[in-house]
Amino acid sequence: MMQIQDSKVVVVVRDSLCQRSAAKPCGRNSIMKKSSIAMLAMAAAVSFQANAATGVDPLTQVQPVDAEWFYNGTEPDHIVEVPSFNVPATGVIDYIDSVIPLEFGEEKWVKAVQFIPGDKRVLHHLLSYVVADTPDAGEGMLDETVNDPRREFLEGYAPGKEYATEFPENTGIRVPDGSALRMSIHYTSFGQETTDSTRVGLWFADENNEPEYEYHTYSVATPMNQIQIPAGAMNHEASSSHVFEDDILLYGFRAHMHYRGKAMSARVVYPDNTSEDIINVADYNFAWQPTYRLDEPMVLPAGSRVVVEGLFDNSQYNLGVPDPTVDAMGGLQSWEEMFIGYFSYTDLPE
């Protein structure tokens, strides 16, 4: 263990980063990680002393920074106002499912999208889909491990995503006339009651320059009811796969697990049984889940199988595990687990 001490406060940091991989000695990266934790612990100690002296609860002093629209220096062509939600100070909050009609009066192509939370402190994440605006548009739970042909994934938000997502050249999300935006929103309490009013900015392609190809996202996942990670397991393996029946052009990949996620990789097995690595997220971090856009799109011929493989760490050496003495089960909340690889692609141009 490392111990940081001054005259009033003692902060102990469990030195476990090297123990997570007992077969390897501590390298430069591990030392840097330990130094970062030590610095954070020192900062926490100083902050604790300062607030203890004043009697001020630091949570009441945190104010979110106003965000701006970031896409070519322009305002969105359309802004979707998500219904406001009052977030309580404490407690577990069920996912919010919201359906908002998109009354454009004609078909549109979205070339870029950005989310601006009303209060970043409570918006854990959200997922948005284009669906038909029908009376049953909001029925059933939005399960992100299931690919429902009745919806098209638009984009998601997680803390730190301050920019607009622009889809690759000559691609976009098609929004037919009579569509709605269905959103799955996850709020978390933080000790102070607040209200969130998130906005979604949409930039459209010019009518005389509409994309030729629809941008799709397909989730390759282990169903949540099939996830069970044994207590204390340091390298619990998981895998899932999918065969694309048509020729596609693969643009990107995003890994998604929760606190026990340790690593995830993706590869493709071609119809001739040769294989090629797509990506290796060797040091997965729940707080850093970007979509990795390939430098050059990959051509996957019909019959190609994509394979997602990963590791979970449910041991005492993983500082993010809520309780390493119990099995971890699949579920929506962060203290439960998911295993999803998202593949972004278009149909292969002829």
Short mmCIF file of C-alpha atoms in Angstrom, two decimals, residues 14-181:
data_model
loop_
_atom_site.label_atom_id
_atom_site.label_comp_id
_atom_site.label_asym_id
_atom_site.label_seq_id
_atom_site.Cartn_x
_atom_site.Cartn_y
_atom_site.Cartn_z
CA ARG A 14 -4.37 0.25 -2.10
CA ASP A 15 -1.38 -0.48 -4.32
CA SER A 16 -3.04 -3.08 -6.53
CA LEU A 17 -2.37 -1.97 -10.07
CA CYS A 18 0.59 -4.30 -10.48
CA GLN A 19 -1.13 -7.15 -8.65
CA ARG A 20 -3.88 -7.23 -11.29
CA SER A 21 -1.42 -8.96 -13.60
CA ALA A 22 0.77 -11.05 -11.34
CA ALA A 23 2.69 -12.54 -14.27
CA LYS A 24 4.07 -9.14 -15.28
CA PRO A 25 6.34 -6.83 -13.29
CA CYS A 26 5.34 -3.24 -12.75
CA GLY A 27 6.10 -1.32 -15.91
CA ARG A 28 6.31 2.39 -16.59
CA ASN A 29 2.59 2.59 -17.30
CA SER A 30 1.72 0.99 -13.95
CA ILE A 31 4.06 3.37 -12.12
CA MET A 32 2.44 6.32 -13.85
CA LYS A 33 -1.00 5.05 -12.83
CA LYS A 34 0.08 4.67 -9.22
CA SER A 35 1.54 8.18 -9.25
CA SER A 36 -1.74 9.53 -10.60
CA ILE A 37 -3.70 7.81 -7.84
CA ALA A 38 -1.30 9.21 -5.25
CA MET A 39 -1.77 12.72 -6.62
CA LEU A 40 -5.55 12.33 -6.58
CA ALA A 41 -5.44 11.07 -3.02
CA MET A 42 -3.30 14.03 -1.96
CA ALA A 43 -5.72 16.44 -3.64
CA ALA A 44 -8.63 14.74 -1.88
CA ALA A 45 -6.87 15.11 1.48
CA VAL A 46 -6.25 18.82 0.93
CA SER A 47 -9.84 19.36 -0.23
CA PHE A 48 -11.18 17.47 2.79
CA GLN A 49 -9.22 19.68 5.19
CA ALA A 50 -10.32 22.89 3.49
CA ASN A 51 -14.00 21.99 3.55
CA ALA A 52 -13.85 20.63 7.10
CA ALA A 53 -12.43 23.97 8.25
CA THR A 54 -15.22 26.00 6.63
CA GLY A 55 -18.08 23.60 7.34
CA VAL A 56 -19.21 23.84 3.70
CA ASP A 57 -20.50 20.76 1.90
CA PRO A 58 -18.43 20.66 -1.34
CA LEU A 59 -21.31 19.10 -3.28
CA THR A 60 -23.29 22.31 -2.89
CA GLN A 61 -20.46 24.26 -4.53
CA VAL A 62 -20.21 22.20 -7.72
CA GLN A 63 -21.73 23.94 -10.72
CA PRO A 64 -21.81 22.46 -14.24
CA VAL A 65 -20.04 24.37 -16.99
CA ASP A 66 -22.26 25.65 -19.77
CA ALA A 67 -21.75 23.73 -23.01
CA GLU A 68 -21.78 25.08 -26.56
CA TRP A 69 -22.73 23.69 -29.93
CA PHE A 70 -19.62 22.36 -31.67
CA TYR A 71 -20.01 21.70 -35.38
CA ASN A 72 -18.41 23.91 -38.02
CA GLY A 73 -19.18 26.97 -35.91
CA THR A 74 -22.89 26.73 -36.71
CA GLU A 75 -26.09 26.33 -34.72
CA PRO A 76 -28.02 23.07 -35.26
CA ASP A 77 -30.66 22.97 -37.98
CA HIS A 78 -33.05 21.51 -35.41
CA ILE A 79 -32.95 21.25 -31.61
CA VAL A 80 -34.89 18.52 -29.81
CA GLU A 81 -35.95 19.56 -26.31
CA VAL A 82 -35.97 16.49 -24.06
CA PRO A 83 -38.71 16.66 -21.39
CA SER A 84 -37.35 17.95 -18.08
CA PHE A 85 -36.80 15.44 -15.30
CA ASN A 86 -36.50 16.16 -11.58
CA VAL A 87 -33.60 14.12 -10.21
CA PRO A 88 -33.84 13.40 -6.45
CA ALA A 89 -30.87 13.91 -4.16
CA THR A 90 -30.54 10.21 -3.35
CA GLY A 91 -31.72 6.80 -4.48
CA VAL A 92 -31.53 4.56 -7.55
CA ILE A 93 -33.39 5.96 -10.56
CA ASP A 94 -34.94 3.68 -13.16
CA TYR A 95 -34.11 4.37 -16.78
CA ILE A 96 -36.31 7.03 -18.38
CA ASP A 97 -37.83 6.13 -21.76
CA SER A 98 -38.91 9.14 -23.80
CA VAL A 99 -40.45 9.37 -27.29
CA ILE A 100 -40.35 12.77 -29.02
CA PRO A 101 -42.04 13.30 -32.42
CA LEU A 102 -39.83 14.76 -35.17
CA GLU A 103 -42.28 16.89 -37.10
CA PHE A 104 -40.12 17.79 -40.10
CA GLY A 105 -42.84 17.23 -42.71
CA GLU A 106 -40.33 15.53 -45.01
CA GLU A 107 -37.46 13.06 -45.02
CA LYS A 108 -34.18 14.34 -43.57
CA TRP A 109 -30.61 13.06 -43.42
CA VAL A 110 -28.67 13.76 -40.22
CA LYS A 111 -24.99 14.43 -40.89
CA ALA A 112 -24.04 15.44 -37.32
CA VAL A 113 -25.55 15.27 -33.83
CA GLN A 114 -24.65 16.67 -30.40
CA PHE A 115 -26.13 16.34 -26.91
CA ILE A 116 -26.04 19.14 -24.34
CA PRO A 117 -27.16 18.00 -20.86
CA GLY A 118 -29.17 20.33 -18.69
CA ASP A 119 -27.11 19.16 -15.70
CA LYS A 120 -23.99 17.08 -16.40
CA ARG A 121 -23.75 16.06 -12.76
CA VAL A 122 -26.71 13.67 -13.03
CA LEU A 123 -26.83 12.55 -16.68
CA HIS A 124 -24.99 9.22 -16.56
CA HIS A 125 -25.64 8.44 -20.23
CA LEU A 126 -28.34 8.32 -22.88
CA LEU A 127 -29.01 6.42 -26.09
CA SER A 128 -31.13 7.73 -28.95
CA TYR A 129 -32.90 5.93 -31.79
CA VAL A 130 -34.96 6.94 -34.82
CA VAL A 131 -38.31 5.11 -34.77
CA ALA A 132 -41.65 5.42 -36.53
CA ASP A 133 -43.95 7.87 -34.74
CA THR A 134 -46.74 5.39 -33.97
CA PRO A 135 -48.90 4.80 -30.86
CA ASP A 136 -46.71 1.83 -29.87
CA ALA A 137 -43.38 3.64 -30.43
CA GLY A 138 -42.61 3.64 -26.71
CA GLU A 139 -43.70 0.11 -25.84
CA GLY A 140 -41.30 -2.36 -24.25
CA MET A 141 -37.90 -1.80 -22.67
CA LEU A 142 -35.09 -0.46 -24.83
CA ASP A 143 -32.57 -3.29 -24.54
CA GLU A 144 -29.30 -2.14 -26.12
CA THR A 145 -28.09 -5.74 -26.41
CA VAL A 146 -30.92 -6.46 -28.88
CA ASN A 147 -30.94 -5.25 -32.49
CA ASP A 148 -34.52 -4.26 -33.23
CA PRO A 149 -35.19 -3.62 -36.95
CA ARG A 150 -37.91 -1.14 -35.98
CA ARG A 151 -35.33 1.36 -34.75
CA GLU A 152 -32.12 2.93 -36.07
CA PHE A 153 -29.42 3.96 -33.61
CA LEU A 154 -28.67 7.68 -33.87
CA GLU A 155 -26.00 8.35 -31.23
CA GLY A 156 -25.31 8.22 -27.52
CA TYR A 157 -23.99 10.53 -24.82
CA ALA A 158 -21.70 9.92 -21.85
CA PRO A 159 -19.82 12.41 -19.64
CA GLY A 160 -16.89 13.98 -21.47
CA LYS A 161 -18.56 13.94 -24.87
CA GLU A 162 -18.56 17.69 -25.43
CA TYR A 163 -18.44 17.63 -29.21
CA ALA A 164 -20.72 16.87 -32.13
CA THR A 165 -20.52 13.46 -33.78
CA GLU A 166 -20.10 13.83 -37.54
CA PHE A 167 -20.85 10.80 -39.68
CA PRO A 168 -18.33 9.78 -42.37
CA GLU A 169 -18.41 11.45 -45.75
CA ASN A 170 -21.33 10.45 -47.97
CA THR A 171 -23.07 8.72 -45.03
CA GLY A 172 -25.69 9.77 -42.51
CA ILE A 173 -28.74 8.74 -40.52
CA ARG A 174 -31.92 8.73 -42.60
CA VAL A 175 -34.97 10.11 -40.81
CA PRO A 176 -38.12 9.24 -42.78
CA ASP A 177 -41.10 11.57 -42.64
CA GLY A 178 -43.29 10.60 -39.68
CA SER A 179 -40.42 9.59 -37.39
CA ALA A 180 -39.79 10.12 -33.69
CA LEU A 181 -36.72 10.15 -31.48
#
